[in-house]
mmCIF file with all atom_site columns, C-alpha atoms in Angstrom:
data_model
loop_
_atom_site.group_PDB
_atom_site.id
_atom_site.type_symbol
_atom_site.label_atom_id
_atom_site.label_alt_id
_atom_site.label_comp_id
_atom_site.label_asym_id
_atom_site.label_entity_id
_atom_site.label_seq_id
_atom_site.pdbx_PDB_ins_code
_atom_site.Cartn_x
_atom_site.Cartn_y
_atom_site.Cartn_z
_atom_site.occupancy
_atom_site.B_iso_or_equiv
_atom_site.pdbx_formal_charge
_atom_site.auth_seq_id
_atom_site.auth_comp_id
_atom_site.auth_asym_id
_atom_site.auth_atom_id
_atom_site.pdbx_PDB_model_num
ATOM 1   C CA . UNK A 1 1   ? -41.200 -17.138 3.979  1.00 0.00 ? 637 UNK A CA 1
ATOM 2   C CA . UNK A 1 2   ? -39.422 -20.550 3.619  1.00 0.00 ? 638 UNK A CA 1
ATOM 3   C CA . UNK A 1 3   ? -35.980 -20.532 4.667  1.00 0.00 ? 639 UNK A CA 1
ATOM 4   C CA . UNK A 1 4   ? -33.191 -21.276 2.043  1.00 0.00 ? 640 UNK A CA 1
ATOM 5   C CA . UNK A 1 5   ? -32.936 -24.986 0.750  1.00 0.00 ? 641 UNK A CA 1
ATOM 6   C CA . UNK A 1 6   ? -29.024 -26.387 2.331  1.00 0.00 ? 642 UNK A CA 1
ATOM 7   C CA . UNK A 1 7   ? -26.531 -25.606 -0.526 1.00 0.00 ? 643 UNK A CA 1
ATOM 8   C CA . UNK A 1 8   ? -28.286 -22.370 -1.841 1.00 0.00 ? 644 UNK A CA 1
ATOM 9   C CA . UNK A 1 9   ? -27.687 -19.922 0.622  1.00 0.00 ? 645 UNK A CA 1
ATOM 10  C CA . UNK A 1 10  ? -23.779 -18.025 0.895  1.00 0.00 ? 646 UNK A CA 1
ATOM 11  C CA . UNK A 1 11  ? -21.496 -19.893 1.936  1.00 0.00 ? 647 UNK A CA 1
ATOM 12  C CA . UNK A 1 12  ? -18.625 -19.298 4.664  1.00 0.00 ? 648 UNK A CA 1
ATOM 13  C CA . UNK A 1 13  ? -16.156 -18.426 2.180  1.00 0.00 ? 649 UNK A CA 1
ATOM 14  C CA . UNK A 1 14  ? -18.386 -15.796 -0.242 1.00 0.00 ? 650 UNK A CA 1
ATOM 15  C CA . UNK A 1 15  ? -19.347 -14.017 3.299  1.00 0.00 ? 651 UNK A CA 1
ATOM 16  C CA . UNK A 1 16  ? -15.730 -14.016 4.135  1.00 0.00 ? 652 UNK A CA 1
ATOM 17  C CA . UNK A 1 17  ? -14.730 -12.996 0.948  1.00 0.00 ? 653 UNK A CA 1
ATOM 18  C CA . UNK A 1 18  ? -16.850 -9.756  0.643  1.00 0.00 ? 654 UNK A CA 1
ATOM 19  C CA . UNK A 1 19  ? -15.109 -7.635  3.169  1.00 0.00 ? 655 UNK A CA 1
ATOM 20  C CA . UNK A 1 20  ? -11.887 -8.368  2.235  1.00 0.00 ? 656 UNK A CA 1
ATOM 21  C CA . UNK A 1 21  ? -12.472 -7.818  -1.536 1.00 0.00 ? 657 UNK A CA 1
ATOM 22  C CA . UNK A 1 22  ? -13.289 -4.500  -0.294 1.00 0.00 ? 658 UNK A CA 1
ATOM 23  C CA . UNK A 1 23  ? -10.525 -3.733  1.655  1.00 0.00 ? 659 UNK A CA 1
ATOM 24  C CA . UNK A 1 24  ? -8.495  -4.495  -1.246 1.00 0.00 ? 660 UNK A CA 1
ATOM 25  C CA . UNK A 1 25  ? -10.478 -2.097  -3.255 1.00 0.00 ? 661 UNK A CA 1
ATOM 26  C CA . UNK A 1 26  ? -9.601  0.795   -1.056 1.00 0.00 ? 662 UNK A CA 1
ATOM 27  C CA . UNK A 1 27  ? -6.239  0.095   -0.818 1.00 0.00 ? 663 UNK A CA 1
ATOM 28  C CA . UNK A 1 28  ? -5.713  -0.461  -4.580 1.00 0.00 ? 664 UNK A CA 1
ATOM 29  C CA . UNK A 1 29  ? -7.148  2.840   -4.862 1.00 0.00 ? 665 UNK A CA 1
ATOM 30  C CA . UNK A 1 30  ? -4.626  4.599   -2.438 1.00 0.00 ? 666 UNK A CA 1
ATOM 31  C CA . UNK A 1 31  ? -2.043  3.102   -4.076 1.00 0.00 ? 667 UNK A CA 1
ATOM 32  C CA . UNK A 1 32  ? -3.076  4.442   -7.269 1.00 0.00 ? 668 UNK A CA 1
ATOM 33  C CA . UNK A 1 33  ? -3.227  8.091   -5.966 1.00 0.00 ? 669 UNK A CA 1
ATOM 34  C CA . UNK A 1 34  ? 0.522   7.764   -4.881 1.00 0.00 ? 670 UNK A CA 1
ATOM 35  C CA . UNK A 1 35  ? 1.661   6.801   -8.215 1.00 0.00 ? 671 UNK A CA 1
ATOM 36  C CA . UNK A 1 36  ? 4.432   7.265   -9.404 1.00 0.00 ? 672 UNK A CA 1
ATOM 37  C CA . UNK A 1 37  ? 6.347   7.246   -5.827 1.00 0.00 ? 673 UNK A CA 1
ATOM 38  C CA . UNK A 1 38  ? 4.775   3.857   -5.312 1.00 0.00 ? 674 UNK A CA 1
ATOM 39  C CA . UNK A 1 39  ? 4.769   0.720   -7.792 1.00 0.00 ? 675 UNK A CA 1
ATOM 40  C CA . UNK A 1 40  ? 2.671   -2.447  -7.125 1.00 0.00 ? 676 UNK A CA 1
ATOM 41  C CA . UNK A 1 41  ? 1.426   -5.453  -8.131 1.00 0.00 ? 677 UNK A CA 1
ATOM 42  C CA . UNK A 1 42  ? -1.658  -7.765  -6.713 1.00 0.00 ? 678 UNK A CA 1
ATOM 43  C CA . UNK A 1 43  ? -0.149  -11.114 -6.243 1.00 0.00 ? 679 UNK A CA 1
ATOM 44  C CA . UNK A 1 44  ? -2.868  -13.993 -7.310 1.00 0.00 ? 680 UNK A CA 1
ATOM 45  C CA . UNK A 1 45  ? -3.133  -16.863 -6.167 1.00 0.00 ? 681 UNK A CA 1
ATOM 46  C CA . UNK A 1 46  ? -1.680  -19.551 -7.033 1.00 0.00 ? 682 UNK A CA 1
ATOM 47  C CA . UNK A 1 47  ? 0.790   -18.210 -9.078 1.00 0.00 ? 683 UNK A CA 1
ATOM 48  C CA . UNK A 1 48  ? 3.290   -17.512 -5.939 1.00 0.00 ? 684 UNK A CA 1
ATOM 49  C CA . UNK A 1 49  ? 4.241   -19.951 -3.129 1.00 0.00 ? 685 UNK A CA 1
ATOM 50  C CA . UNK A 1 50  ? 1.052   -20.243 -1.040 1.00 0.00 ? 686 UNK A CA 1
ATOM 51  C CA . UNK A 1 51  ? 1.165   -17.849 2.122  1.00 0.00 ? 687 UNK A CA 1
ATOM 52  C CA . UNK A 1 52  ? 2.620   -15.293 -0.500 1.00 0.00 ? 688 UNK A CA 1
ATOM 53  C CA . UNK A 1 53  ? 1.559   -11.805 0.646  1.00 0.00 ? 689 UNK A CA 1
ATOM 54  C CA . UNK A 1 54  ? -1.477  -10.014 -1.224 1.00 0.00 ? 690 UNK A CA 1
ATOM 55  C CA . UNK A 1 55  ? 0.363   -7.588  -2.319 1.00 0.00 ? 691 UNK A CA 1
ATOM 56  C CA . UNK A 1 56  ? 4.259   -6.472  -3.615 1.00 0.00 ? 692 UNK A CA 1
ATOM 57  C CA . UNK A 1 57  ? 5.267   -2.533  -3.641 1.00 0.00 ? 693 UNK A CA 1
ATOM 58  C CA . UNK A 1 58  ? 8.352   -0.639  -3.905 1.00 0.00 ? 694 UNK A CA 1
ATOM 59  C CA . UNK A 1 59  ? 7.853   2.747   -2.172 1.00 0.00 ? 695 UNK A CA 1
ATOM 60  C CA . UNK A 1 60  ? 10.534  5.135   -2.894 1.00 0.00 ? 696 UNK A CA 1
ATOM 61  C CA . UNK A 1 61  ? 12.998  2.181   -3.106 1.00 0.00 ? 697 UNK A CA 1
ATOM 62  C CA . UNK A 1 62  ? 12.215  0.389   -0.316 1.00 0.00 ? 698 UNK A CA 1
ATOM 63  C CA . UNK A 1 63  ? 10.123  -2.927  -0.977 1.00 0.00 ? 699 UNK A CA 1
ATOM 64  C CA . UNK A 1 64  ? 6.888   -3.167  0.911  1.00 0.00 ? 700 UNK A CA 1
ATOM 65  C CA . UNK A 1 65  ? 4.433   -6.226  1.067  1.00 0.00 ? 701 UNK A CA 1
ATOM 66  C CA . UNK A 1 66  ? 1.085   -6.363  2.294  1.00 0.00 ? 702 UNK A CA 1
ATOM 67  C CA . UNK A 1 67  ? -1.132  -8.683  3.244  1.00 0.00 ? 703 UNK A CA 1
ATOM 68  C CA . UNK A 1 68  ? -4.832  -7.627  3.411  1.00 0.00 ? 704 UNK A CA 1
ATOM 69  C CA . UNK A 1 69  ? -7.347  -8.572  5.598  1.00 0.00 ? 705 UNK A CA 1
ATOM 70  C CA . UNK A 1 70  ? -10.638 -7.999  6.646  1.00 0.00 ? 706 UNK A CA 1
ATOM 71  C CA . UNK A 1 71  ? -11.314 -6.392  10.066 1.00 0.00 ? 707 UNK A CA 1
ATOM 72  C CA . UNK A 1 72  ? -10.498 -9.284  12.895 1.00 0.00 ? 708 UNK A CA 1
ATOM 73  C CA . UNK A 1 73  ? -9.089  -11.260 10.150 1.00 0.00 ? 709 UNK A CA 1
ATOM 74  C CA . UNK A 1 74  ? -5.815  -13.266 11.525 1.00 0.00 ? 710 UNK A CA 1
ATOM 75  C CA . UNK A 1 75  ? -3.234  -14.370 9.484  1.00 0.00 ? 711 UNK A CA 1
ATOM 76  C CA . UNK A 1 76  ? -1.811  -18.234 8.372  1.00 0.00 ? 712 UNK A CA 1
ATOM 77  C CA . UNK A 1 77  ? 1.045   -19.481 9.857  1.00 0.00 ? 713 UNK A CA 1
ATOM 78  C CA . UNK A 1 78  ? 2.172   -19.456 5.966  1.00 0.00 ? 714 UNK A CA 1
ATOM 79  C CA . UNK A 1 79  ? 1.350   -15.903 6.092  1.00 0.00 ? 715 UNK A CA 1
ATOM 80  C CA . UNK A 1 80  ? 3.060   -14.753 9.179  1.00 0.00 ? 716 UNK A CA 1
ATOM 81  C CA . UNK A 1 81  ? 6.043   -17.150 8.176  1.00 0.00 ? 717 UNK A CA 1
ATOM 82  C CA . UNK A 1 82  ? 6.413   -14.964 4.661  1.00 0.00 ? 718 UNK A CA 1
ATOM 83  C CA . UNK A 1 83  ? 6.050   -11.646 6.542  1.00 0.00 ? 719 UNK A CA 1
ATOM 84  C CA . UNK A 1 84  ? 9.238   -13.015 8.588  1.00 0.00 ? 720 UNK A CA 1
ATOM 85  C CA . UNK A 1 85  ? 11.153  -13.816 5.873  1.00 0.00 ? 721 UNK A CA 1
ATOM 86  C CA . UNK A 1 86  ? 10.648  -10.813 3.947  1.00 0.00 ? 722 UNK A CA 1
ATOM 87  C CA . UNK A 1 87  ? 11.143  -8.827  7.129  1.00 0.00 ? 723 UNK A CA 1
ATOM 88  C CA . UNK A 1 88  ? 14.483  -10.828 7.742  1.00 0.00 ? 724 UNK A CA 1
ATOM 89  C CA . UNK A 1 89  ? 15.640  -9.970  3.967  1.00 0.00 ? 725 UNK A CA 1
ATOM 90  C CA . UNK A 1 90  ? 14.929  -6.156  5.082  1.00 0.00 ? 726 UNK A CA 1
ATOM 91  C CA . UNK A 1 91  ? 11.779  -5.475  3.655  1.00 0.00 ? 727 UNK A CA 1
ATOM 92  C CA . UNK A 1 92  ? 8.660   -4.161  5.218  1.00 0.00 ? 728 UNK A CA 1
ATOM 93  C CA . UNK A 1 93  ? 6.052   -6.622  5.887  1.00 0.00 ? 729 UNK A CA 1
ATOM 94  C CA . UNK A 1 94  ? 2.631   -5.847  7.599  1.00 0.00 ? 730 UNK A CA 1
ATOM 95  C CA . UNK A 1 95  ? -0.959  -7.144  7.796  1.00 0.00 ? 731 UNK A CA 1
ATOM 96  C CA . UNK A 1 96  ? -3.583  -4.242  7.156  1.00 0.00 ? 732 UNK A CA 1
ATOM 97  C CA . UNK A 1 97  ? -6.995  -3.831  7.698  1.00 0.00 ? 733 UNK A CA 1
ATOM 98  C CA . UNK A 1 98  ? -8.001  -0.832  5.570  1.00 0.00 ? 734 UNK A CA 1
ATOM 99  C CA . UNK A 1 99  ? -6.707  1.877   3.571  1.00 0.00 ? 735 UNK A CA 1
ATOM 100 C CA . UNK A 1 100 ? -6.237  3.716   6.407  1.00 0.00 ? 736 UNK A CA 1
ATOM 101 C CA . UNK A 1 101 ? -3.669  1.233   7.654  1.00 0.00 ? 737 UNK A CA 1
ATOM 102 C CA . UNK A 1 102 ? -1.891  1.210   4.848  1.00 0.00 ? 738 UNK A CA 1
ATOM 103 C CA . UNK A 1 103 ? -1.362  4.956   4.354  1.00 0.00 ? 739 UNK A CA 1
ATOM 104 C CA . UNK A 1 104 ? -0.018  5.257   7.880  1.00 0.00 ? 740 UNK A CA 1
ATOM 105 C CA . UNK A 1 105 ? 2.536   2.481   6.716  1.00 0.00 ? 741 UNK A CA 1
ATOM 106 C CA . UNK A 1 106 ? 3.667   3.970   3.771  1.00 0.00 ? 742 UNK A CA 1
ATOM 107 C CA . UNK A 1 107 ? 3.307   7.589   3.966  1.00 0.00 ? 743 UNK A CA 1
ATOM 108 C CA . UNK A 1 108 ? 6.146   7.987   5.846  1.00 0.00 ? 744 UNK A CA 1
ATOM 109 C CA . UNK A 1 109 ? 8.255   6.567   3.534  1.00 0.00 ? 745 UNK A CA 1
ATOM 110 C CA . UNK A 1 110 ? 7.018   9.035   0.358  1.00 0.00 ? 746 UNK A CA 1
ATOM 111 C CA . UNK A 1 111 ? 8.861   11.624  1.897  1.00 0.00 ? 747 UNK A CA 1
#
């Protein structure tokens, strides 16, 4: 078996890329079930101020944003400097790693 020609194989980014795209899956999916005490919206990029969060949610009232990332993922300093602001405004502002994450972030607030 040859190995790959340079160029053809995955590159940093798509291998990157693949566990985060599913953390966002299953925590897209949570959010779903909790409708209609929780409200969101997937912020893409480029349409927001780069270091935007990945996500925008009002819980109950309260707004939430969430920025997803892959286990051992680490955040921008445009990242953690929006999740400071937003925290500063009174908001809730965290990083998670998986669905489970973000349930123990918001369930507390569906009550």
């Amino acid at each position: 078996m040859q190995p790959p020609k340079p160029g053809t194989g995955p590159t940093k980014k798509t291998r990157r890329a693949v566990p985060e795209e599913a953390v966002r899956r299953a925590v897209l999916a949570y959010l779903k079930s909790c409708a209609p005490a929780v409200c969101f919206c997937s912020v893409p990029g480029g349409i927001f101020k780069r270091g935007a969060p990945d996500l925008l949610l009002c819980v109950r009232g309260r707004f939430v944003a969430l920025e997803l990332k892959r286990p051992g993922g680490e955040l921008t300093e445009l990242q953690a400097e929006s999740l400071r602001m937003i925290r500063a405004a009174g908001g809730i502002a965290e990083v998670v790693h998986s669905a489970d994450e973000a349930r123990a972030l918001i369930e507390p607030h569906l009550t």
